[in-house]
Structure formats: C-alpha cells, structure tokens
Tab-separated table of C-alpha atoms and ligand atoms in Angstrom:
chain	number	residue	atom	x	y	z
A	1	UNK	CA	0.000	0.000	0.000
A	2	UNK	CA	1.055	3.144	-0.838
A	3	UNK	CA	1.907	6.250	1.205
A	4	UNK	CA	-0.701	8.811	-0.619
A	5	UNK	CA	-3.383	10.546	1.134
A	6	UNK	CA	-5.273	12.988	-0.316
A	7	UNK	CA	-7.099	15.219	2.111
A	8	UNK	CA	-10.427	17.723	1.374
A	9	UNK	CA	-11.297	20.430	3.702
A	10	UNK	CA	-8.265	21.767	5.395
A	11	UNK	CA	-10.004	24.486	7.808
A	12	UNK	CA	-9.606	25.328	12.087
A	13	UNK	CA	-9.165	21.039	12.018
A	14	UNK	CA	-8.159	19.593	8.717
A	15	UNK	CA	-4.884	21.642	7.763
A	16	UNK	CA	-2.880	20.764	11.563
A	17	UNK	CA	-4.296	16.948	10.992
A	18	UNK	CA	-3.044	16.949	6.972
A	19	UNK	CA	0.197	18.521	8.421
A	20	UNK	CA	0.617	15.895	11.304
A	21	UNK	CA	0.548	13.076	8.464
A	22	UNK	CA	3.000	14.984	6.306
A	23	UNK	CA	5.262	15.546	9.308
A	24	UNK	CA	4.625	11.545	9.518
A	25	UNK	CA	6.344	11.406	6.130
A	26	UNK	CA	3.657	10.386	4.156
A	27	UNK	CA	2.620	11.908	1.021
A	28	UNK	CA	-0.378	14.749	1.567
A	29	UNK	CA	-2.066	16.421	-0.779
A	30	UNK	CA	-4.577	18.657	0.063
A	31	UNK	CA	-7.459	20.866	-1.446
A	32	UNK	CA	-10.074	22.976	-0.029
A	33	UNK	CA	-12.639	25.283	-1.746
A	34	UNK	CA	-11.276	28.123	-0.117
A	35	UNK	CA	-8.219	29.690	-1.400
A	36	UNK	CA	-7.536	31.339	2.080
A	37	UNK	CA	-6.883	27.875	3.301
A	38	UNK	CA	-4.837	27.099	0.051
A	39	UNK	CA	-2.518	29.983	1.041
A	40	UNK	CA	-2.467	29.065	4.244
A	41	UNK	CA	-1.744	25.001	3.386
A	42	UNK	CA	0.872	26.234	1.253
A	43	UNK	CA	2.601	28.146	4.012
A	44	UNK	CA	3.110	24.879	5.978
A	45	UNK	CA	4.936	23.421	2.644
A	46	UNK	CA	1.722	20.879	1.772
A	47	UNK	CA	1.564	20.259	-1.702
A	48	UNK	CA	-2.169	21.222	-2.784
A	49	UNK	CA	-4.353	20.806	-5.725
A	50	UNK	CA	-6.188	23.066	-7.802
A	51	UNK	CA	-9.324	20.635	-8.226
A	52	UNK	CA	-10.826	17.477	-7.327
A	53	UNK	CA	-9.294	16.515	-10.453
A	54	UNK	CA	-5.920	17.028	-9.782
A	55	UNK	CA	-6.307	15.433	-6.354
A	56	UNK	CA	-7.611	12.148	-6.985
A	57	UNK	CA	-5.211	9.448	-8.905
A	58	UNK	CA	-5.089	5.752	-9.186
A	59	UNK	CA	-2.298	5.873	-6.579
A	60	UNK	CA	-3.986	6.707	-3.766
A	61	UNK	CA	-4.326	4.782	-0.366
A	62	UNK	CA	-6.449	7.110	1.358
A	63	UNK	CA	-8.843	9.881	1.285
A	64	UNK	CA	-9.661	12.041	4.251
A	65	UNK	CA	-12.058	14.117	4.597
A	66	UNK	CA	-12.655	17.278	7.288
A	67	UNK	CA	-15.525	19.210	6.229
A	68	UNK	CA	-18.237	21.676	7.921
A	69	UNK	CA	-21.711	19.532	7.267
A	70	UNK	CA	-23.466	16.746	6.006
A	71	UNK	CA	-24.671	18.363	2.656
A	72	UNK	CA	-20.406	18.954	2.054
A	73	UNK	CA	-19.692	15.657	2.756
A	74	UNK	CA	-22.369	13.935	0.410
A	75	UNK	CA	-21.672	16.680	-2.581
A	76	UNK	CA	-17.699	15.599	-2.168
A	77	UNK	CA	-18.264	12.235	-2.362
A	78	UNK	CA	-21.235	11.130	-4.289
A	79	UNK	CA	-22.015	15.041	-5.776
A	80	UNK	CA	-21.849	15.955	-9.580
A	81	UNK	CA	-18.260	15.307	-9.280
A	82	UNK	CA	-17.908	13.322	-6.544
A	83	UNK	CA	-14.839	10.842	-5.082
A	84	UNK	CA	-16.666	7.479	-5.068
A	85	UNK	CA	-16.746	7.181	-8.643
A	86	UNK	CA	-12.906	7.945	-9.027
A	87	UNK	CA	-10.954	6.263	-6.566
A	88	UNK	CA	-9.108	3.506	-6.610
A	89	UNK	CA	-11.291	0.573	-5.717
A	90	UNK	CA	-8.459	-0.381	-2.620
A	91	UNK	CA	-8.580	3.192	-1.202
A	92	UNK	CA	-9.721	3.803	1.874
A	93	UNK	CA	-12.393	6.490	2.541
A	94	UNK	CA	-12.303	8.365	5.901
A	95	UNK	CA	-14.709	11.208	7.036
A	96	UNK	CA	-13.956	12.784	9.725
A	97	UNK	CA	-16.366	15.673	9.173
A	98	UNK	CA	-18.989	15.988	12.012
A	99	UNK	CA	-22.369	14.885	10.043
A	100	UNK	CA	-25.886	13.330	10.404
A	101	UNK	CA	-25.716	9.497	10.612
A	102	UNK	CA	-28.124	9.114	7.914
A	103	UNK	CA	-25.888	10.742	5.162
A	104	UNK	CA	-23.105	8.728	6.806
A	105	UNK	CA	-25.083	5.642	6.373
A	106	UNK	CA	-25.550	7.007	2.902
A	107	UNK	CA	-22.376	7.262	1.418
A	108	UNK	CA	-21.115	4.039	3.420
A	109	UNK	CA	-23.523	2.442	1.567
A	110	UNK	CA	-23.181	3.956	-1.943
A	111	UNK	CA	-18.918	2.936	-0.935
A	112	UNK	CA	-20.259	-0.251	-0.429
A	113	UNK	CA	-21.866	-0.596	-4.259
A	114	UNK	CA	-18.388	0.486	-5.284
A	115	UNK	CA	-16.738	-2.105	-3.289
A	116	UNK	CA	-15.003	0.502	-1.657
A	117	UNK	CA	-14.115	0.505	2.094
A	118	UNK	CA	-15.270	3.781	4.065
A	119	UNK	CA	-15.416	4.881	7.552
A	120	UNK	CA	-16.535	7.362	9.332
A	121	UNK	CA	-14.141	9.208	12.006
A	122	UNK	CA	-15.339	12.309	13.495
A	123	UNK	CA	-13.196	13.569	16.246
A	124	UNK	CA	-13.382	15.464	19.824
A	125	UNK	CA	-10.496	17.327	21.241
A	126	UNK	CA	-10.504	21.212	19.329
A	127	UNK	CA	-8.209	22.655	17.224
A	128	UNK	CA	-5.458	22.010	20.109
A	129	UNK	CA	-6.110	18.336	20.328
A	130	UNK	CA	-5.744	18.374	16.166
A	131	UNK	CA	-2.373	20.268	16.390
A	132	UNK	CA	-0.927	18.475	19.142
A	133	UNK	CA	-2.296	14.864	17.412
A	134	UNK	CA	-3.909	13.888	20.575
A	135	UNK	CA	-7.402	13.819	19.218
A	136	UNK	CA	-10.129	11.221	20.545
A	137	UNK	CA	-11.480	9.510	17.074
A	138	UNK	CA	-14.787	7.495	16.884
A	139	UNK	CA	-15.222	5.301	13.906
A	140	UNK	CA	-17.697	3.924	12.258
A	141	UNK	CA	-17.862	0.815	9.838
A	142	UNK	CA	-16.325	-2.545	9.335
A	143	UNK	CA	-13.725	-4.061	11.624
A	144	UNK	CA	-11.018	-4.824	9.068
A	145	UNK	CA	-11.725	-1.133	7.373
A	146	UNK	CA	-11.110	0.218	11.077
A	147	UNK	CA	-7.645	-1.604	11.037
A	148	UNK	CA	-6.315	-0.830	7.688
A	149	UNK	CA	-7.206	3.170	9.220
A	150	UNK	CA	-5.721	2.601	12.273
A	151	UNK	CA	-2.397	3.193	11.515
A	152	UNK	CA	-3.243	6.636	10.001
A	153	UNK	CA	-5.680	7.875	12.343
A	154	UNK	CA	-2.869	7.532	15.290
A	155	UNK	CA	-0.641	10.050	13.431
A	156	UNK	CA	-4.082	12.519	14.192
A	157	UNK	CA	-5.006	11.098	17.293
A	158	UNK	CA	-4.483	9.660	20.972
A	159	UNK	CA	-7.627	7.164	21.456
A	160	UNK	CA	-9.143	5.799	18.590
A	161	UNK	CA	-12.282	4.062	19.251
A	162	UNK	CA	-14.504	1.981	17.037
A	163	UNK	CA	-17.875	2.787	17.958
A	164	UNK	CA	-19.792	0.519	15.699
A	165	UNK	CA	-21.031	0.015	12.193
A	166	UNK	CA	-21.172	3.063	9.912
A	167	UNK	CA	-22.775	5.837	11.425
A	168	UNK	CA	-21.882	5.157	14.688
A	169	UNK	CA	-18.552	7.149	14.809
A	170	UNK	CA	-21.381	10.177	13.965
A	171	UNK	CA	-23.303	8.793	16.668
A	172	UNK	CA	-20.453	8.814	19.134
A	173	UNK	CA	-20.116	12.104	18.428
A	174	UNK	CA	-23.371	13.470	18.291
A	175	UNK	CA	-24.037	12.246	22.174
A	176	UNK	CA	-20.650	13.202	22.878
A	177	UNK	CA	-21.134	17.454	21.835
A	178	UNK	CA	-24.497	17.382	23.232
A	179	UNK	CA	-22.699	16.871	26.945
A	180	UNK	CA	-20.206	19.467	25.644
A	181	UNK	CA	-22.424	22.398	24.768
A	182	UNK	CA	-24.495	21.939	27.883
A	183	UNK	CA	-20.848	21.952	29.873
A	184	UNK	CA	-19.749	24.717	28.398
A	185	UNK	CA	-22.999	26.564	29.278
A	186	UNK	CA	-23.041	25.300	32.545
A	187	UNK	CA	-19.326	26.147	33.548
A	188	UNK	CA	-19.650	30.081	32.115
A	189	UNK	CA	-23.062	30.064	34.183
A	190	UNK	CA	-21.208	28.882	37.506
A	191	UNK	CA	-17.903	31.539	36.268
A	192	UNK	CA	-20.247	33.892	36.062
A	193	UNK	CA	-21.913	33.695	39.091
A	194	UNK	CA	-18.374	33.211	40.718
A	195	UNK	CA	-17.692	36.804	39.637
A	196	UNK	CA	-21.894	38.549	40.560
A	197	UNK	CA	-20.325	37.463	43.852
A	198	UNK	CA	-17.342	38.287	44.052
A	199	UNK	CA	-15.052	35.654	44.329
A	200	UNK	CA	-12.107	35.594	42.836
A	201	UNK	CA	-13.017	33.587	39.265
A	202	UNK	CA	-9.415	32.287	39.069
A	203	UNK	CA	-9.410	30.784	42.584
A	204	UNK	CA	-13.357	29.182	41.712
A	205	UNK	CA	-11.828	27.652	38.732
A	206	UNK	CA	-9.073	25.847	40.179
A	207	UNK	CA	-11.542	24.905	43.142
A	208	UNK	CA	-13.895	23.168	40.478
A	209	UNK	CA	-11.068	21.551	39.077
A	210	UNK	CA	-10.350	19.570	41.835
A	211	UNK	CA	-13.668	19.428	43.025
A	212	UNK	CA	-17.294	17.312	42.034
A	213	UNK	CA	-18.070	20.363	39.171
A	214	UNK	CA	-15.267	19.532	37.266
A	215	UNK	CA	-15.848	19.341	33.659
A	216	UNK	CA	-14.095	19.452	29.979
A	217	UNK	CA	-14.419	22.913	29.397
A	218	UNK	CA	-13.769	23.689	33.068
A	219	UNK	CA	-10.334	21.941	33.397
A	220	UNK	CA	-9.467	22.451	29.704
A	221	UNK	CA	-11.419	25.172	27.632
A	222	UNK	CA	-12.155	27.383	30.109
A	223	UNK	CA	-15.379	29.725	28.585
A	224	UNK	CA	-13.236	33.611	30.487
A	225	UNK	CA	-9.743	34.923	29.627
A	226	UNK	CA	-7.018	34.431	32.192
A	227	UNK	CA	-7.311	30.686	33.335
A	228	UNK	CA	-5.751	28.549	30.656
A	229	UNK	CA	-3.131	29.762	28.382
A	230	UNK	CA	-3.596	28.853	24.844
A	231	UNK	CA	-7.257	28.637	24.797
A	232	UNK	CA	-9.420	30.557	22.611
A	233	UNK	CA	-10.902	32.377	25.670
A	234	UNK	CA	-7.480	33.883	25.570
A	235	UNK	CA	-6.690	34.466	21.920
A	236	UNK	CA	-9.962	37.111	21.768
A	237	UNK	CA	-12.449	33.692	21.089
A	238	UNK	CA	-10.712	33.351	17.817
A	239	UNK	CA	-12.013	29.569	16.725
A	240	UNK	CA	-11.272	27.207	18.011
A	241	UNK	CA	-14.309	25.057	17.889
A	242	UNK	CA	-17.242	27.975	16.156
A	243	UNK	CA	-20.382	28.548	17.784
A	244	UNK	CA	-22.222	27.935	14.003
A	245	UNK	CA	-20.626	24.066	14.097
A	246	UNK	CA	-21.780	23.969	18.136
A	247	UNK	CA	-25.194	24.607	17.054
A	248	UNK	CA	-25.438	22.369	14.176
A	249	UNK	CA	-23.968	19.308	16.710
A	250	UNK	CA	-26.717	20.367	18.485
A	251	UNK	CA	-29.267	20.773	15.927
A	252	UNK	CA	-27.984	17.077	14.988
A	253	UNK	CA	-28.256	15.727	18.329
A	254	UNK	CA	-32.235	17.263	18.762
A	255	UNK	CA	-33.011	15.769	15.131
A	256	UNK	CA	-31.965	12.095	16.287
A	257	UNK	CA	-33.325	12.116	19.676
A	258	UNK	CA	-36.540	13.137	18.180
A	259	UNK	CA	-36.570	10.501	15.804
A	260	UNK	CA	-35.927	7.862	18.595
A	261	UNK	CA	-38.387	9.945	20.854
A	262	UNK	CA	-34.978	10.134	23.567
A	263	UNK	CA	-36.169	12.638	26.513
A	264	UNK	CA	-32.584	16.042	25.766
A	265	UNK	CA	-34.751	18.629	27.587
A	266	UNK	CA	-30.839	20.067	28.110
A	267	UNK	CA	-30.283	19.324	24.874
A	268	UNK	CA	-32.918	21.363	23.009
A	269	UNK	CA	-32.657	24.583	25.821
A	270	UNK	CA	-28.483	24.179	24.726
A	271	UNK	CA	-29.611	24.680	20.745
A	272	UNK	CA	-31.633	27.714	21.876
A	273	UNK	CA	-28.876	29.273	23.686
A	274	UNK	CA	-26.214	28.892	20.558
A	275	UNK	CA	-28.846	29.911	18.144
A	276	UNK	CA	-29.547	33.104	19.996
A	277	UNK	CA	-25.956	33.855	20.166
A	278	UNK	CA	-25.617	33.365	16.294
A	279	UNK	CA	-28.237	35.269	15.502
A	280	UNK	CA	-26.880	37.975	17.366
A	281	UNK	CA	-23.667	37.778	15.286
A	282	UNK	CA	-21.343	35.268	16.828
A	283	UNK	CA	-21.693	32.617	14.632
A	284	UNK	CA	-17.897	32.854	13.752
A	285	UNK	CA	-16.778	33.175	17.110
A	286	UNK	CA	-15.504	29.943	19.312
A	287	UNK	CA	-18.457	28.754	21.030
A	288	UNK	CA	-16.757	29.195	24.690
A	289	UNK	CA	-17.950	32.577	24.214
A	290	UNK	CA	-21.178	31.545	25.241
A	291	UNK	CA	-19.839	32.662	28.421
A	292	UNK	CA	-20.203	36.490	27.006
A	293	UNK	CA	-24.082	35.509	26.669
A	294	UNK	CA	-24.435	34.423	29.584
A	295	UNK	CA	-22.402	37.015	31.979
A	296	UNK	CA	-22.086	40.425	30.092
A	297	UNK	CA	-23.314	42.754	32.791
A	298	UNK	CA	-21.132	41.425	34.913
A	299	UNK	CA	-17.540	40.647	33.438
A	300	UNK	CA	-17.811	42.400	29.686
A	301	UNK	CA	-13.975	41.080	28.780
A	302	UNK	CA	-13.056	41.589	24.439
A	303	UNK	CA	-14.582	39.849	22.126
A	304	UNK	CA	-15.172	40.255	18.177
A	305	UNK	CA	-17.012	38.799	15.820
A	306	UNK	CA	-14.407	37.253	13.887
A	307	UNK	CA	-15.736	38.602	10.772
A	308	UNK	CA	-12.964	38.419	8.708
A	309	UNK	CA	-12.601	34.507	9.201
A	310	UNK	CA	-15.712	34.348	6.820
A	311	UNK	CA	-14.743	33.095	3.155
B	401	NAD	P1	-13.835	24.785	9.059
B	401	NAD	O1	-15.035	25.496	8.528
B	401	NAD	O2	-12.728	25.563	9.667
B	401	NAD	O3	-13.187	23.879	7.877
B	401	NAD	C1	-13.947	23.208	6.919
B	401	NAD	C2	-13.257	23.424	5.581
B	401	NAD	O4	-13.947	22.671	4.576
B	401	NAD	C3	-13.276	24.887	5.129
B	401	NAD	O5	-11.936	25.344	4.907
B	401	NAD	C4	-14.109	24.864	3.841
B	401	NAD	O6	-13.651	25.804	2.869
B	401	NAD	C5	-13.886	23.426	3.380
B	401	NAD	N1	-14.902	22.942	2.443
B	401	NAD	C6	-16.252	23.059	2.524
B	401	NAD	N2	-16.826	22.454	1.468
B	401	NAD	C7	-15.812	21.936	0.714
B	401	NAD	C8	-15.776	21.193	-0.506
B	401	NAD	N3	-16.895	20.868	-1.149
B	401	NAD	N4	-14.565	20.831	-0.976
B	401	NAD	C9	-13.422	21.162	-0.335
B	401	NAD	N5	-13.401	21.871	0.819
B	401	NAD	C10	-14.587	22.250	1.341
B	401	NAD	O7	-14.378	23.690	10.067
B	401	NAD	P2	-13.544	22.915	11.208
B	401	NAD	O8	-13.632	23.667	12.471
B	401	NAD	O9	-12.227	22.513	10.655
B	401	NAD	O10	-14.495	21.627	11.390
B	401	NAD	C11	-14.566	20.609	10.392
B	401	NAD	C12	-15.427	19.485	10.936
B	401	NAD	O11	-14.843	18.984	12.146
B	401	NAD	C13	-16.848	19.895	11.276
B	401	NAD	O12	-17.734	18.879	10.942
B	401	NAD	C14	-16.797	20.118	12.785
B	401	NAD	O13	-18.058	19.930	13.401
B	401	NAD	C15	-15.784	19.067	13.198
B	401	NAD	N6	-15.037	19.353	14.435
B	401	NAD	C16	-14.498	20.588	14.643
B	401	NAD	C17	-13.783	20.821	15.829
B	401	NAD	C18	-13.181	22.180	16.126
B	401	NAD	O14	-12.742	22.393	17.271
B	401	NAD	N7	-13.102	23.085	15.157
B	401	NAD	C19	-13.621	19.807	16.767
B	401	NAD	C20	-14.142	18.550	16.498
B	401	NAD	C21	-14.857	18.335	15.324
C-alpha cells in the first residue's frame, strides 16, 4: 500500500491533521474550496491541488475528509463530481467531518456498491487536540476497514475508538457534543456567578477543578480569559471550535433524539442558547464565548465577531 493521502477540507481542524501526516512522512495532498486555506496550506509546505481533479489518482491509499456539514460531505463524495466514482477501488475512505448518521449511512452504503471501504471518524479534542495529534477519534464501519485506518488515524489522534457500524462514529459524536455544549454553558453560568459574587473567578476555577463540578471545558477550555493559556478564551475567542458548528452538533443531536423519541430537555434549551448567540452575530466566534451571553453585565472582557474569518 502506498503512502498517498489525499485530504479535502483543510479548515480550524483539517490543515494541523493533513500537516501531522506529512510531518509523519507520508505523502499529503490537500485541497479545499477556499483559497484562504490554500494559502495558508501552502505556508506549511503541503503540496495542494487546484481541483478534485488534480487530487484524486489511481495511486492513492487514502482519502480524508474534514468538512463543515453533512450536505459537504455527500456533494464531495457522491455530488456531480464526486470521489466514489474515481478512486481507486483499494482506497480507503475516511470522514472525519462531524455529520448526520443518515448521510453517513448514505455514502457508506453507496462505498459499499463500489466495493469501496469507508469509515466514518469524526473527532473530539478542538483545534489544540488536532495540532498536538492527541485527538479522541470514533469510527464507524467494518472491523477490518477500522484496522487498515488505524495506523493513520494515530498520526491525528491519541484514542481511537470503534464505535460501531457506519454511522456510529457520527453517533459517538453526536451524544458526545451534546454533553459538551451543555458543559460549556453550565461552567460560564457557575464563572459567572463566581464573579456577581465576588469571588475571585481564578481561585473558583481551580476549586472546580479539583472538586465534584469539574468538567471538559472547566479543566481544559475554560469559557473567560485568564485561566488557561492557549485557549481561545485567551486568543480574543478566535475559533477554536465555532459557535455555528456547536449549534449544528446540536441541531444534529435534537433531530436524532426526536426521531428515537430520547427525553434532551438540556439538549434542546443548549440549541436555543447557541442559536440566539448566532443570531446575534457570533456565529464565527468559538463557542466558549457563550460565556459572554451568559455574563455580560457582569464581566464584559473583548470579544469580536471574527468577521474576517468568513470566506
Ligand atoms: P472549518 O469550517 O474551519 O473547515 C472546513 C473546511 O472545509 C473549510 O476550509 C471549507 O472551505 C472546506 N470545504 C467546505 N466544502 C468543501 C468542498 N466541497 N470541498 C473542499 N473543501 C470544502 O471547520 P472545522 O472547524 O475545521 O471543522 C470541520 C469538521 O470537524 C466539522 O464537521 C466540525 O463539526 C468538526 N469538528 C471541529 C472541531 C473544532 O474544534 N473546530 C472539533 C471537532 C470536530
């Protein structure tokens, strides 16, 4: 097998994962739609591609993919011009995208009809866990397509679980960013309060580390400036992990437990919260500034809109 891996959507995650496998020594090519992220791709000396076209060859072991939403995913690979018809028919497929399990279940299945092996790998762990390769990775699909991955996905990440058949890497992931938007709501909330009363925030946060209201975005992605170094918190909420993406997890995890009539009254109040904030003009802002939401009166720290990350 050889070492070439194409890789589509090199944004906040895809471009440190594509450069983690080239720093791996294997051969990484990249596109994206965006030639912002081409620049930026060919700052960190990865060889790109104009076009689909140019990025898919008979010599290919692997494509990745790191895209924003289900409707991306399905127009890469089974669109107008899409992957499944081109690859070679021993090339591994793996999305890593965040998407609905039905369209994962979809283009498993159209891989399938090709006789080509697919996964799906979405990950938890931000844009720090993607840099430092320590993400957590949840696959879905067969047992021998998880091992041929396997040795790929640990140049990206720490713990690599296989969740299941196909879709259930999604589903992993889906129950998995529910808990994290409702954390990260209820940690600014308790911050928040910390600082209506009073207390030193600094001292409450390293209490609740220690203590029974520890959480994720407590002990690592703290939702205020001046608690963790390197978190977006402290880089003006630049993303990071955007609210937009929070609230379509969220939108995904409502849709599901609907359809399997699951009881997320935390859940659906979480989506609410992350849509106002959108609609108010965050959507490009990391989602830990849910905090800003939630505390303004009280603690109005920086924040901007991020803006000019649009393209
Ligand atoms: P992003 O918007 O920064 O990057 C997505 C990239 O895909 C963009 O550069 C966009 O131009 C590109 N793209 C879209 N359509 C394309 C197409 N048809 N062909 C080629 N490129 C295309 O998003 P991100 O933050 O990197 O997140 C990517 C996925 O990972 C999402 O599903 C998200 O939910 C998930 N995720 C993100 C984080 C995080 O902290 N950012 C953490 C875990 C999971």
């Amino acid at each position: 097998m050889s070492d070439k891996i194409a890789f589509i959507g090199i944004g906040n995650m895809g471009l440190p994962m594509a450069k983690n496998l080239m720093d791996a020594g294997k051969k990484v090519k990249v596109f994206d739609v965006s030639s912002l992220m081409i620049d930026k791709a060919k700052n960190e000396n990865l060889e790109v591609a104009e076009n689909i076209d140019s990025l898919i060859n008979q010599d290919l072991s692997f494509v990745i993919t790191m895209l924003p939403e289900g409707k991306n995913s399905e127009e890469v690979y089974l669109g107008e011009n899409g992957i499944i018809k081109k690859v070679p028919k021993n090339c591994l497929l793996i999305d890593c995208s965040t998407i609905d399990i039905e369209t994962s279940i979809k283009i498993g299945k159209k891989a399938r009809e090709e006789k080509i092996k697919m996964i799906d790998a979405p990950v938890s762990g931000g844009v720090m866990g993607a840099i430092k390769a320590t993400l957590n990775i949840m696959v879905g699909g067969t047992k021998e397509a998880f091992d041929i991955a396997l040795p790929i996905l640990k140049l990206m990440g720490k713990n690599i679980f296989h969740a299941g058949e196909t879709g259930c890497g999604n589903g992993a992931k889906i129950c998995n960013n529910m808990s994290l938007g409702i954390t990260m709501i209820a940690a600014s909330e308790s911050l928040m309060l910390a600082k209506r009363l009073n207390i030193d925030v600094k001292k409450v946060h390293e209490i609740m580390k220690s203590a029974s209201g520890n959480s994720w975005p407590i002990s690592v992605y703290p939702p205020v400036p001046g608690l963790i170094e390197g978190t977006p918190s402290n880089n003006n909420y630049r993303p990071g992990f955007s609210t937009a993406m929070m609230t379509k997890d969220l939108k995904l995890a409502n849709q599901i437990s609907k359809s399997v009539k699951a009881k997320t009254p935390l859940g659906e109040k979480a989506l609410t919260i992350y849509n106002d904030f959108c609609e108010k003009g965050y959507s490009n802002t990391d989602f830990s500034a849910i905090s800003k939401l939630i505390g303004d009166e009280v603690w109005n720290y920086s924040i901007d809109k991020n803006e000019e990350e649009d393209n």
